[in-house]
Amino acid sequence: MTTMRAVQARAAGGPEVLELVERPIPEPGPGEVRIRLEAIGLNYIDTYQRAGLYPVKMPAVLGLEGAGVVDAVGPGVRLHKVGDRVAFGNGPLGAYAEFHVAPEDRVVALPDGLDARKAAAMMLKGMTAEFLLCRCYPVRPGDPVLIHAASGGVGQIMTQWAKALGAEVIGTVGSEAKAEVARRNGCDHLILYREEDVAERVKAITGGEGVAVVYDGIGAATFDGSLKSLRRRGMLVSFGNASGPVPPIQPLRLSQGGSLYLTRPTLFDYVATRAELEESASALFEVVTSGKVRIDIGQTFRLEEARRAHEALEARETTGSTLLLP
Ligand SMILES: NC(=O)c1ccc[n+]([C@@H]2O[C@H](COP(=O)([O-])OP(=O)(O)OC[C@H]3O[C@@H](n4cnc5c(N)ncnc54)[C@H](OP(=O)(O)O)[C@@H]3O)[C@@H](O)[C@H]2O)c1
């Protein structure tokens, strides 16, 4: 076998630009490993890259997260060997395929008992939860926190992890069915943000004070409500654009809101070195293998159904993590 199936975006656009293609199986170069993928993680960022919000060179095989078995190594590889069970969650791009080549230092070994599907469902989303909760704004016991899209992929992991850190978690969700999912993960309070005013509810729940931190992956639609939900000197962590990017804001608004902090982080800056990546992945493996955080694979699609998977994610039809199976 010299070719493999892959899904590429032929140009920037809607889900219809995704197409199944035959590609030569890539050869690992110096310092690279080739992974035979058993599962591929779908992430909201894939839709931004497909649509052109985060430009990538087209045509492009999308996908930043996956897990499987090392089946070839390039010259000089030291960290992994053929047969190792591994995963990655910060690229490189190209995981929507049967095989993927990655620099060895972006790939981590999987602990025993963690299967490839679960790993592919948690690497990018779980390391995101780690850096947001432990390093971007380090959550302390008793902190009231607001997590948007609490039943989503990142949202479910964050809710459980924040509870394990001792936070009081307020979650937003798009429907009653999703509220039930978020409740099972330990959300103390739920807001149906398509019907209710988020800041008003947050203020009522926190006795008028507001939350210490808002984790907002929704962007344009929630930004104002997030700012208004903060207590004095609280922090807005704006980490995504599921509803579109946040328009420019005046720094004065942070002053008027109570000397607020605003950050717009990305995982790639928090796992930029091998040491950071290993620490983030180890912390994630610990909370998952100890049972503090359960990974919910809400839905799976065959690799060739990537278009349908993108449509479902963008239509808010999914809960938890979504996998593509090669
Ligand atoms: N900065 C980083 O490093 C980083 C890393 C990973 C993820 N992220 C961001 O985290 C967010 C969550 O990612 P994910 O992959 O786990 O996705 P997800 O949360 O599983 O899916 C997105 C969810 O957002 C909610 N949503 C609200 N308004 C929406 C709209 N107008 N269109 C679509 N969805 C809307 C929906 O939940 P409801 O129906 O409950 O509203 C939807 O299910 C994304 O913004 C992503 O870009 C950022």
Coordinates of C-alpha atoms and ligand atoms in Angstrom, one line a residue:
M1 CA 0.0 0.0 0.0
T2 CA 1.5 3.3 -1.0
T3 CA -1.5 5.6 -0.8
M4 CA -3.8 6.6 1.9
R5 CA -7.2 8.3 2.3
A6 CA -7.2 11.9 3.6
V7 CA -9.7 14.8 3.7
Q8 CA -8.6 18.1 2.4
A9 CA -10.2 21.5 2.2
R10 CA -9.8 22.4 -1.5
A11 CA -10.2 26.2 -0.8
A12 CA -11.4 28.4 2.1
G13 CA -15.2 28.0 2.4
G14 CA -18.1 26.2 4.0
P15 CA -18.1 22.5 4.9
E16 CA -18.7 21.6 1.2
V17 CA -15.0 22.4 0.4
L18 CA -14.0 19.2 2.3
E19 CA -13.3 16.3 0.0
L20 CA -11.8 12.8 0.3
V21 CA -8.5 12.5 -1.6
E22 CA -5.9 9.8 -2.2
R23 CA -2.5 10.9 -1.1
P24 CA 0.9 9.1 -1.0
I25 CA 1.6 7.8 2.5
P26 CA 4.1 10.4 3.8
E27 CA 7.7 9.4 4.8
P28 CA 9.1 10.7 8.1
G29 CA 12.1 13.0 7.7
P30 CA 14.9 13.6 10.2
G31 CA 13.4 13.9 13.8
E32 CA 9.9 12.9 12.6
V33 CA 7.7 10.0 13.3
R34 CA 4.8 8.6 11.3
I35 CA 1.7 7.6 13.1
R36 CA -0.9 5.2 11.8
L37 CA -4.0 7.0 13.2
E38 CA -6.7 5.1 15.0
A39 CA -8.8 8.2 15.8
I40 CA -8.7 11.9 14.9
G41 CA -10.1 14.7 17.1
L42 CA -12.4 17.3 15.5
N43 CA -12.0 20.8 16.9
Y44 CA -13.7 24.1 16.4
I45 CA -10.4 25.5 15.2
D46 CA -10.6 23.1 12.2
T47 CA -13.7 25.1 11.1
Y48 CA -11.9 28.4 11.4
Q49 CA -9.0 27.1 9.3
R50 CA -11.4 25.6 6.7
A51 CA -13.4 28.9 6.5
G52 CA -10.3 31.1 6.3
L53 CA -10.7 32.9 9.6
Y54 CA -7.4 31.4 10.6
P55 CA -5.7 31.3 7.1
V56 CA -3.8 28.2 6.1
K57 CA -2.3 27.4 2.7
M58 CA -4.9 25.7 0.5
P59 CA -5.6 23.0 -0.4
A60 CA -4.9 21.7 3.1
V61 CA -5.5 18.4 4.8
L62 CA -7.0 19.7 8.1
G63 CA -6.7 18.3 11.6
L64 CA -4.5 19.0 14.6
E65 CA -5.3 16.2 17.0
G66 CA -5.1 12.4 16.8
A67 CA -3.8 9.2 18.3
G68 CA -2.5 5.9 17.1
V69 CA 0.7 3.8 16.7
V70 CA 4.1 4.8 15.5
D71 CA 4.7 2.8 12.3
A72 CA 7.9 4.5 11.0
V73 CA 10.6 6.8 12.4
G74 CA 13.0 9.2 10.5
P75 CA 16.7 9.5 11.1
G76 CA 17.8 10.7 14.6
V77 CA 14.5 10.0 16.4
R78 CA 15.0 9.3 20.1
L79 CA 11.8 9.9 21.9
H80 CA 9.6 7.3 20.2
K81 CA 10.0 3.9 18.4
V82 CA 7.9 1.8 16.0
G83 CA 5.0 0.2 17.9
D84 CA 4.7 3.0 20.5
R85 CA 1.1 4.2 21.3
V86 CA 1.1 8.0 21.0
A87 CA -1.0 11.1 20.6
F88 CA -0.7 14.7 19.7
G89 CA -2.9 17.8 20.2
N90 CA -1.1 20.7 18.8
G91 CA -0.6 19.7 15.2
P92 CA 1.1 19.9 12.9
L93 CA -1.8 20.3 10.4
G94 CA -2.8 17.2 8.5
A95 CA -4.4 14.7 10.9
Y96 CA -7.5 14.1 8.7
A97 CA -5.8 11.1 7.2
E98 CA -4.9 7.5 7.8
F99 CA -1.3 8.3 8.5
H100 CA 0.3 11.5 9.8
V101 CA 3.9 12.6 10.1
A102 CA 4.8 14.9 13.0
P103 CA 8.0 16.2 14.6
E104 CA 8.8 13.7 17.5
D105 CA 8.8 16.5 20.1
R106 CA 5.1 17.3 19.4
V107 CA 4.1 13.7 20.1
V108 CA 3.6 12.2 23.6
A109 CA 3.5 8.6 24.7
L110 CA 0.1 7.3 25.9
P111 CA -0.1 5.9 29.4
D112 CA -1.4 2.3 29.8
G113 CA -5.1 2.1 30.0
L114 CA -5.7 5.2 27.9
D115 CA -7.0 4.0 24.5
A116 CA -6.5 5.9 21.2
R117 CA -10.1 7.0 20.9
K118 CA -10.2 8.6 24.3
A119 CA -6.7 10.2 23.6
A120 CA -7.8 11.7 20.3
A121 CA -10.9 13.1 22.0
M122 CA -8.9 14.9 24.7
M123 CA -5.4 16.0 23.7
L124 CA -6.1 19.4 22.2
K125 CA -9.2 20.1 24.3
G126 CA -7.7 18.8 27.5
M127 CA -4.4 20.6 27.2
T128 CA -6.5 23.7 26.5
A129 CA -8.4 23.1 29.7
E130 CA -5.1 22.7 31.6
F131 CA -3.5 25.9 30.4
L132 CA -6.7 27.9 30.9
L133 CA -7.5 26.7 34.4
C134 CA -3.9 26.2 35.8
R135 CA -1.8 28.8 34.1
C136 CA -3.8 31.5 32.2
Y137 CA -6.0 32.3 35.2
P138 CA -5.0 29.8 38.0
V139 CA -8.3 28.8 39.6
R140 CA -8.3 28.8 43.4
P141 CA -10.7 26.8 45.7
G142 CA -13.9 28.8 46.1
D143 CA -13.5 30.9 43.0
P144 CA -16.8 31.5 41.2
V145 CA -16.1 30.9 37.5
L146 CA -18.2 31.2 34.3
I147 CA -17.6 28.6 31.6
H148 CA -19.4 29.1 28.3
A149 CA -20.6 26.2 26.2
A150 CA -20.3 23.9 29.2
S151 CA -21.5 20.8 27.4
G152 CA -19.1 21.2 24.5
G153 CA -15.7 19.4 24.0
V154 CA -13.5 21.9 25.9
G155 CA -16.5 22.9 28.1
Q156 CA -17.1 19.4 29.6
I157 CA -13.4 18.9 30.4
M158 CA -13.1 22.4 31.9
T159 CA -16.2 22.0 34.1
Q160 CA -15.0 18.8 35.7
W161 CA -11.5 20.0 36.1
A162 CA -12.6 23.3 37.6
K163 CA -14.8 21.4 40.1
A164 CA -11.7 19.2 41.0
L165 CA -9.8 22.5 41.7
G166 CA -12.6 23.6 44.1
A167 CA -14.3 26.2 41.9
E168 CA -18.0 27.1 42.0
V169 CA -18.9 26.6 38.3
I170 CA -21.6 28.5 36.4
G171 CA -22.0 27.1 32.9
T172 CA -23.9 28.3 29.9
V173 CA -25.6 26.0 27.4
G174 CA -27.7 26.2 24.3
S175 CA -30.5 23.9 25.3
E176 CA -32.2 22.0 28.2
A177 CA -30.7 18.7 26.9
K178 CA -27.3 20.2 27.0
A179 CA -28.0 21.6 30.5
E180 CA -28.6 18.0 31.6
V181 CA -25.1 17.0 30.3
A182 CA -23.5 20.0 32.0
R183 CA -25.2 19.2 35.3
R184 CA -23.9 15.6 35.2
N185 CA -20.3 17.1 34.9
G186 CA -20.8 19.0 38.1
C187 CA -21.9 22.5 37.0
D188 CA -23.3 24.2 40.1
H189 CA -25.5 26.6 38.1
L190 CA -26.7 26.7 34.5
I191 CA -27.7 29.5 32.3
L192 CA -29.6 29.0 29.0
Y193 CA -27.8 31.8 27.2
R194 CA -30.1 31.7 24.2
E195 CA -33.0 32.8 26.5
E196 CA -31.5 34.4 29.6
D197 CA -29.4 37.4 30.2
V198 CA -26.0 36.0 31.3
A199 CA -24.7 38.9 33.3
E200 CA -28.0 39.4 35.2
R201 CA -28.1 35.7 36.1
V202 CA -24.4 35.6 37.1
K203 CA -24.9 38.7 39.3
A204 CA -27.9 37.0 41.0
I205 CA -26.1 33.8 41.6
T206 CA -23.0 35.5 43.0
G207 CA -24.9 37.9 45.3
G208 CA -24.3 40.9 43.0
E209 CA -20.5 40.5 43.0
G210 CA -19.7 38.7 39.7
V211 CA -17.2 35.9 38.9
A212 CA -13.4 35.9 39.2
V213 CA -13.0 34.6 35.7
V214 CA -14.9 34.0 32.5
Y215 CA -13.7 31.4 30.1
D216 CA -15.3 32.5 26.8
G217 CA -14.8 30.4 23.6
I218 CA -17.9 31.8 22.0
G219 CA -16.6 35.2 21.0
A220 CA -18.8 37.9 19.4
A221 CA -22.2 36.8 20.8
T222 CA -21.1 36.5 24.5
F223 CA -18.3 39.0 24.8
D224 CA -20.3 41.9 26.3
G225 CA -22.2 39.7 28.7
S226 CA -18.9 38.1 29.8
L227 CA -17.3 41.5 30.6
K228 CA -20.4 42.4 32.6
S229 CA -20.3 39.2 34.6
L230 CA -16.9 39.9 36.1
R231 CA -16.2 41.0 39.6
R232 CA -13.8 43.9 40.3
R233 CA -10.4 43.0 38.9
G234 CA -11.8 39.8 37.3
M235 CA -10.3 38.3 34.2
L236 CA -12.0 37.7 30.9
V237 CA -10.2 34.8 29.0
S238 CA -11.4 35.1 25.5
F239 CA -10.2 31.9 23.8
G240 CA -12.4 31.3 20.8
N241 CA -14.8 32.5 18.2
A242 CA -17.6 29.9 17.8
S243 CA -20.1 32.7 17.1
G244 CA -17.5 34.9 15.2
P245 CA -14.5 37.0 16.3
V246 CA -14.9 39.7 18.9
P247 CA -14.9 43.3 17.5
P248 CA -12.2 45.8 18.6
I249 CA -12.7 47.2 22.1
Q250 CA -11.6 50.3 23.9
P251 CA -9.2 49.7 26.9
L252 CA -11.3 52.2 28.8
R253 CA -14.1 49.6 29.0
L254 CA -11.9 47.5 31.2
S255 CA -11.5 50.4 33.5
Q256 CA -15.2 51.1 33.6
G257 CA -16.0 47.5 34.2
G258 CA -14.0 47.4 37.4
S259 CA -10.3 47.4 36.5
L260 CA -10.8 44.2 34.5
Y261 CA -8.2 42.0 32.8
L262 CA -8.6 40.7 29.3
T263 CA -6.4 38.0 27.6
R264 CA -6.8 36.3 24.2
P265 CA -4.6 33.2 24.6
T266 CA -3.9 30.2 22.3
L267 CA -2.8 26.7 23.3
F268 CA 0.1 26.9 20.9
D269 CA 1.9 29.5 23.1
Y270 CA 1.3 27.5 26.2
V271 CA 2.8 24.2 24.9
A272 CA 5.5 25.8 22.8
T273 CA 8.5 23.9 24.3
R274 CA 8.8 20.2 24.9
A275 CA 8.9 20.8 28.7
E276 CA 5.6 22.7 28.5
L277 CA 4.0 20.1 26.3
E278 CA 5.0 17.3 28.6
E279 CA 3.8 19.1 31.7
S280 CA 0.5 19.9 30.2
A281 CA -0.1 16.4 28.8
S282 CA 1.0 14.8 32.1
A283 CA -1.4 17.0 34.1
L284 CA -4.2 16.0 31.7
F285 CA -3.3 12.3 31.9
E286 CA -3.4 12.5 35.7
V287 CA -6.9 14.0 35.9
V288 CA -8.2 11.5 33.4
T289 CA -6.6 8.3 34.7
S290 CA -7.5 9.3 38.3
G291 CA -11.1 9.7 37.2
K292 CA -11.4 13.4 38.1
V293 CA -12.2 14.2 34.5
R294 CA -14.2 11.8 32.3
I295 CA -13.9 12.2 28.5
D296 CA -17.3 12.2 26.7
I297 CA -17.1 11.1 23.1
G298 CA -20.4 12.5 22.1
Q299 CA -20.4 11.4 18.5
T300 CA -18.1 9.7 15.9
F301 CA -18.0 10.0 12.1
R302 CA -16.1 8.1 9.5
L303 CA -13.2 10.1 8.1
E304 CA -15.0 10.5 4.8
E305 CA -17.9 12.1 6.6
A306 CA -15.8 15.0 7.8
R307 CA -18.1 17.5 6.0
R308 CA -21.1 16.2 8.0
A309 CA -19.1 16.4 11.2
H310 CA -18.2 20.1 10.5
E311 CA -21.8 20.8 9.8
A312 CA -22.9 19.2 13.0
L313 CA -20.3 21.1 15.1
E314 CA -21.2 24.5 13.5
A315 CA -24.9 23.8 13.9
R316 CA -24.5 23.3 17.7
E317 CA -25.7 19.7 17.3
T318 CA -22.8 18.1 19.2
T319 CA -21.9 17.6 22.8
G320 CA -18.5 16.6 24.2
S321 CA -15.8 15.5 21.8
T322 CA -16.2 14.5 18.2
L323 CA -14.0 11.9 16.5
L324 CA -13.3 11.1 12.9
L325 CA -12.4 7.4 12.4
P326 CA -10.1 6.6 9.6
Ligands
LIG1 N1 -7.5 29.4 22.3 C1 -7.2 28.1 22.2 O1 -6.1 27.7 22.3 C2 -8.4 27.1 22.0 C3 -8.1 25.7 22.1 C4 -9.2 24.9 21.9 C5 -10.5 25.3 21.7 N2 -10.7 26.7 21.6 C6 -12.0 27.2 21.4 O2 -12.9 26.7 22.3 C7 -14.2 26.7 21.8 C8 -14.8 25.3 22.0 O3 -14.1 24.4 21.1 P1 -14.6 22.9 21.0 O4 -13.9 22.3 19.9 O5 -14.7 22.2 22.3 O6 -16.1 23.2 20.4 P2 -17.5 22.9 21.2 O7 -17.6 23.6 22.4 O8 -17.7 21.4 21.3 O9 -18.6 23.4 20.2 C9 -18.9 24.7 20.1 C10 -20.1 25.0 21.0 O10 -20.2 26.5 21.1 C11 -21.6 26.8 21.3 N3 -22.0 27.9 20.5 C12 -22.5 29.1 21.0 N4 -22.7 29.9 20.0 C13 -22.4 29.3 18.8 C14 -22.5 29.6 17.5 N5 -23.0 30.8 17.1 N6 -22.2 28.7 16.5 C15 -21.7 27.5 16.9 N7 -21.5 27.1 18.2 C16 -21.9 28.0 19.2 C17 -22.4 25.5 21.1 O11 -22.8 25.0 22.3 P3 -24.3 25.5 22.9 O12 -25.3 24.8 21.9 O13 -24.4 24.9 24.2 O14 -24.3 27.0 22.8 C18 -21.4 24.6 20.4 O15 -21.8 23.2 20.6 C19 -14.1 27.1 20.4 O16 -14.3 28.5 20.3 C20 -12.6 26.9 20.1 O17 -12.1 27.6 19.0 C21 -9.6 27.6 21.8

